[in-house]
Structure formats: C-alpha cells, structure tokens
Coordinates of C-alpha atoms in Angstrom, one line a residue:
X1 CA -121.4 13.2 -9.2
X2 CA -118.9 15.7 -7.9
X3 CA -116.2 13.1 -8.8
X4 CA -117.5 12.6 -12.1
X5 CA -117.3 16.1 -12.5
X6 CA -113.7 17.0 -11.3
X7 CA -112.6 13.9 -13.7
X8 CA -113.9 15.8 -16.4
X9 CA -111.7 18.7 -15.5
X10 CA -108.4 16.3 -15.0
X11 CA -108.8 14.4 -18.5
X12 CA -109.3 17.9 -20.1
X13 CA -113.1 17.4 -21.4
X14 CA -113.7 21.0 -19.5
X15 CA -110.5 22.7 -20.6
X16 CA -111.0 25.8 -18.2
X17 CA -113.1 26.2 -14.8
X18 CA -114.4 28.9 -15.1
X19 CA -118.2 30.2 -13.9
X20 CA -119.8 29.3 -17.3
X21 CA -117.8 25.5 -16.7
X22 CA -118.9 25.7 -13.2
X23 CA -122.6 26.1 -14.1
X24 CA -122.4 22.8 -16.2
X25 CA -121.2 21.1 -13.4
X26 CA -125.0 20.4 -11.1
X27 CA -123.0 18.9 -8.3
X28 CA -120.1 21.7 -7.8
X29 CA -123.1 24.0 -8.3
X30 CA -125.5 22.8 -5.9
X31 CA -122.1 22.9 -3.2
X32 CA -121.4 26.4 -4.0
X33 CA -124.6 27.7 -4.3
X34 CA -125.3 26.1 -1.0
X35 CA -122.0 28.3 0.3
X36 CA -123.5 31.4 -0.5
X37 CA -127.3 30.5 0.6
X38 CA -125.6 30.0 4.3
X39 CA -123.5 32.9 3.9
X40 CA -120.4 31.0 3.6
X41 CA -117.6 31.2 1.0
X42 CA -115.7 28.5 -0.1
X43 CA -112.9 29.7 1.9
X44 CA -114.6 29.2 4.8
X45 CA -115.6 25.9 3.9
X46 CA -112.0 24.8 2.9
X47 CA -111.4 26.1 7.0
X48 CA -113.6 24.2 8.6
X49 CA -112.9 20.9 6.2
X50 CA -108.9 21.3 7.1
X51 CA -109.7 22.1 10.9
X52 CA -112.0 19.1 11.4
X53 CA -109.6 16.9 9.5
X54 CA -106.6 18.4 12.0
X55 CA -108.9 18.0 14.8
X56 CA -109.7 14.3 14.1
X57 CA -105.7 13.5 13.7
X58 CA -105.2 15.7 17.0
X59 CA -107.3 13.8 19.4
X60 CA -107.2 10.5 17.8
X61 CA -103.9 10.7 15.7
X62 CA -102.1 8.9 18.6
X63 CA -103.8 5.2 17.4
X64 CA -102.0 5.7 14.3
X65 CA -98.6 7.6 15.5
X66 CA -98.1 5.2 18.4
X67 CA -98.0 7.4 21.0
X68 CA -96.4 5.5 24.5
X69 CA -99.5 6.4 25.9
X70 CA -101.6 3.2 24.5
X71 CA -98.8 0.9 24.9
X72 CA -99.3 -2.4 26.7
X73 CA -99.0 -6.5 27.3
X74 CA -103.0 -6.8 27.5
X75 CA -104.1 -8.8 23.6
X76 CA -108.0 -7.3 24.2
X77 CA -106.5 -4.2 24.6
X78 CA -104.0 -4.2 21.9
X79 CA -107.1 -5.4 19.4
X80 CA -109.3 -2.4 20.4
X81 CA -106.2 -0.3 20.0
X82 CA -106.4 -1.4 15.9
X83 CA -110.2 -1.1 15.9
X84 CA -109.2 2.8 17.1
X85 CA -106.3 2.9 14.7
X86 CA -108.3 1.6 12.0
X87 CA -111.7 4.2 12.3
X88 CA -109.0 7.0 12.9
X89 CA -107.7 6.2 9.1
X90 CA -110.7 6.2 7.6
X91 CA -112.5 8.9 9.0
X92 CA -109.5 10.7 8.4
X93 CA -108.8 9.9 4.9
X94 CA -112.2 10.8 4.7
X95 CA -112.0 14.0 5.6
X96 CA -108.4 14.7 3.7
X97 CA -110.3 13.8 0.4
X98 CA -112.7 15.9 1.4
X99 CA -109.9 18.6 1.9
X100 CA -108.6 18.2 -1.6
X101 CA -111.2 18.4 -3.5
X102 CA -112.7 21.3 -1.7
X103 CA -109.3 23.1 -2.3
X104 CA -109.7 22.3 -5.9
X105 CA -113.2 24.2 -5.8
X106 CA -111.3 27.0 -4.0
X107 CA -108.4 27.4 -6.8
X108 CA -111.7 26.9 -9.7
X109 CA -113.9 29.8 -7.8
X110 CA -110.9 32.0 -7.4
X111 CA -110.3 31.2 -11.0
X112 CA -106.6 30.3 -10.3
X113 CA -104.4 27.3 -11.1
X114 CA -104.3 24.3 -8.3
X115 CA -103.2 24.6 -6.2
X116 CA -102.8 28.4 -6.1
X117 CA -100.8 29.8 -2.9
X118 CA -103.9 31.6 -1.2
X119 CA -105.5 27.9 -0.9
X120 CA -102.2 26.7 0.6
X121 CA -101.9 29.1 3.2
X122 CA -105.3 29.3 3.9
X123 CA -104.6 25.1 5.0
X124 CA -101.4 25.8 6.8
X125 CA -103.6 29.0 8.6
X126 CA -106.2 26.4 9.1
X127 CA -104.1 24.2 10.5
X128 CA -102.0 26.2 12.8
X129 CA -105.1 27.7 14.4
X130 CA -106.1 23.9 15.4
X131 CA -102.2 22.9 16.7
X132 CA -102.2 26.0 19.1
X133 CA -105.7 25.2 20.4
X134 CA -105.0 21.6 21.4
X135 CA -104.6 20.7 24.6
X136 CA -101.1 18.8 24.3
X137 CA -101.5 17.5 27.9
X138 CA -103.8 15.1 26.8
X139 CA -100.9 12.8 25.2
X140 CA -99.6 12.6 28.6
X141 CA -100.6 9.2 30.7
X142 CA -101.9 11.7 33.9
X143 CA -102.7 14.5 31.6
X144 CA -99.8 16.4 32.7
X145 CA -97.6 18.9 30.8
X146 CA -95.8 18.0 28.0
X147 CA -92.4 19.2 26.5
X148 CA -91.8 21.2 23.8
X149 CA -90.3 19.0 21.8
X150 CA -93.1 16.3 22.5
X151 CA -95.5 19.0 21.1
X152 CA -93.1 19.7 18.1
X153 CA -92.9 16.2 17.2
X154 CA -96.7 15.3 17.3
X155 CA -97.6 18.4 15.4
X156 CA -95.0 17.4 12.8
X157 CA -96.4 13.8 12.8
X158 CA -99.8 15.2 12.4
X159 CA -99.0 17.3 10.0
X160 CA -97.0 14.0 8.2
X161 CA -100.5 11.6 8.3
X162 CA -103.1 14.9 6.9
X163 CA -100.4 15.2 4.2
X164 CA -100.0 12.1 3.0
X165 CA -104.3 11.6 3.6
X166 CA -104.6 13.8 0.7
X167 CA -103.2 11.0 -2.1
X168 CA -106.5 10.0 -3.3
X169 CA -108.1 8.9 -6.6
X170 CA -107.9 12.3 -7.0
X171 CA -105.3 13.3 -9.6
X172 CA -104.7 16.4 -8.5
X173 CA -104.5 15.9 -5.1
X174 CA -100.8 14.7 -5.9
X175 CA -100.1 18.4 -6.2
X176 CA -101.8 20.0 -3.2
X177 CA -99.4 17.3 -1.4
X178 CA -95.9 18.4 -2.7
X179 CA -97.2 22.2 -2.5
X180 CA -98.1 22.0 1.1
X181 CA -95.4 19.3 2.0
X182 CA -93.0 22.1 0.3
X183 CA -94.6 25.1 2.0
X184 CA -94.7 22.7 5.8
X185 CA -90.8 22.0 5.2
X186 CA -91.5 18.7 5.6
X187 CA -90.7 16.8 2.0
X188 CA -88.5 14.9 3.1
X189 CA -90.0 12.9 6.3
X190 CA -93.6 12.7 3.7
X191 CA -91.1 10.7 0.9
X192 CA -89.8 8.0 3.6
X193 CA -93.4 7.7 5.2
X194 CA -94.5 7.0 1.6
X195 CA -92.2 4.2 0.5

C-alpha cells in the first residue's frame, strides 16, 4: 500500500526517492503514472487535493469553528449540529492526509527534500485561490455582507483546522505543519489549538 510504501522511506529502508526508488514503489507508481496518462502533474494534483480540502473547511468549517450562525436552545438541533461537526472532521482529515502525503510525492518527483518551498507555496497558492473565491456572505444568518475582519478571522481559523488536519500517522507530515504554519504566520495560534 501507498502507506506501506512512504513508511519505508521514513524508517530509512529506501534511503533516497528517487525515480529508480519510485519505480519499486507499485502504489506511488500506479498514482503517478496515472498523473501523466490524464495529463496531469503532480502539481496539479497537490492543487486540487489542497483546494478541495479548503473548500470542504470553507462551506462546512463553521460546525467545527462555531460560527454564531448555528447557535441555539433547540437539543434536536444542537445533536444534528455534532452529527455536521463530526462528518466535517472526518471528511476533512481525510482530505488533509490526503494533502500530506501527496505533497510528499511532490517533494520525491521534484527530487527535493520535504517539504521543499515550491510544495509550500504551491499549498498557500492553492489555498488563497479558494479564500478569495468564497462567498463570505454565506456565514451571515440572511446571507448578507460580512466585515472584513469577520472574513480575516474565518480564513485564519480555516487556515488553523487544514493545518493542524495534517498531523497524521504520517511522520512527516509533522514537518509540512511547522513549514506551512511558519510560512501562514500563524505558529503561534496552531501551538495553543494543539494543547
């Protein structure tokens, strides 16, 4: 399996990825080879991985940040609110893990150390071409405008949950966090949402 194969890599049994360590690996083969049948790179793929994990903590992010806008006394609605919290997590992590370890095929393609700064900012690129296509109004309660600052704040908090969705059983993933936590100036809110 894929993560069979990127555990090798972490406990050193493949010392370097490179294309002859790729090509022993069936799984991270079949995935690349699939990129280029499509006409895809893996940088496009590490996009559209990070903008459907952005997009997911966009429109549904708001079960987990506790946006004002699904507050109230009603215990039916209150449960359903956790069943939306809860499938908003997991599809979520889901899709974080899916991030990290397609950014870890980016760095071992490119034949650069993980996380190298092309993945990084191809994420944050990824990222900020979701936030400004949102439609911010729809954290409103009557879909109206919202401030800046309202804006700010849920970016950052989405920004805050994709971030620390990439802790996985990964190993490395650890280090696509801090790099991208660094690079999103935002190290210090990720450390008290972690403790």
């Amino acid at each position: 399996s894929f993560e069979m194969e990127t555990k090798e890599v972490i406990e050193g049994v493949v010392e370097q990825v490179d294309s002859s360590a790729l090509s022993r690996m069936p799984f991270t083969s079949l995935f690349l080879e699939n990129q280029s049948y499509h006409g895809n790179n893996i940088r496009s793929s590490l996009k559209l991985v990070v903008q459907k994990a952005i997009k997911c903590l966009l429109q549904h992010g708001h079960w987990l940040i506790g946006h004002p806008r699904h507050t109230g006394n009603d215990g039916r609605k209150f449960v359903d609110e956790q069943h939306c919290a809860i499938e908003t997590k997991a599809c979520t992590k889901a899709l974080c893990q899916i991030v990290s370890r397609v950014a870890w095929l980016y760095c071992a393609k490119e034949e650069s150390s993980f996380p190298h700064n092309d993945c990084c900012f191809t994420i944050r690129d990824a990222m900020e071409s979701e936030f400004s296509a949102f439609d911010y109004s729809l954290l409103s309660k009557k879909g109206k405008q919202v401030s800046s600052k309202v804006r700010h704040e849920y970016k950052r908090d989405v920004t805050l949950y994709f971030l620390l969705f990439l802790q996985s059983d990964f190993a490395m993933s650890a280090e696509l966090q801090t790099r991208l936590s660094d690079l999103f100036e935002v190290s210090t809110h990720l450390s008290v949402l972690q403790d």
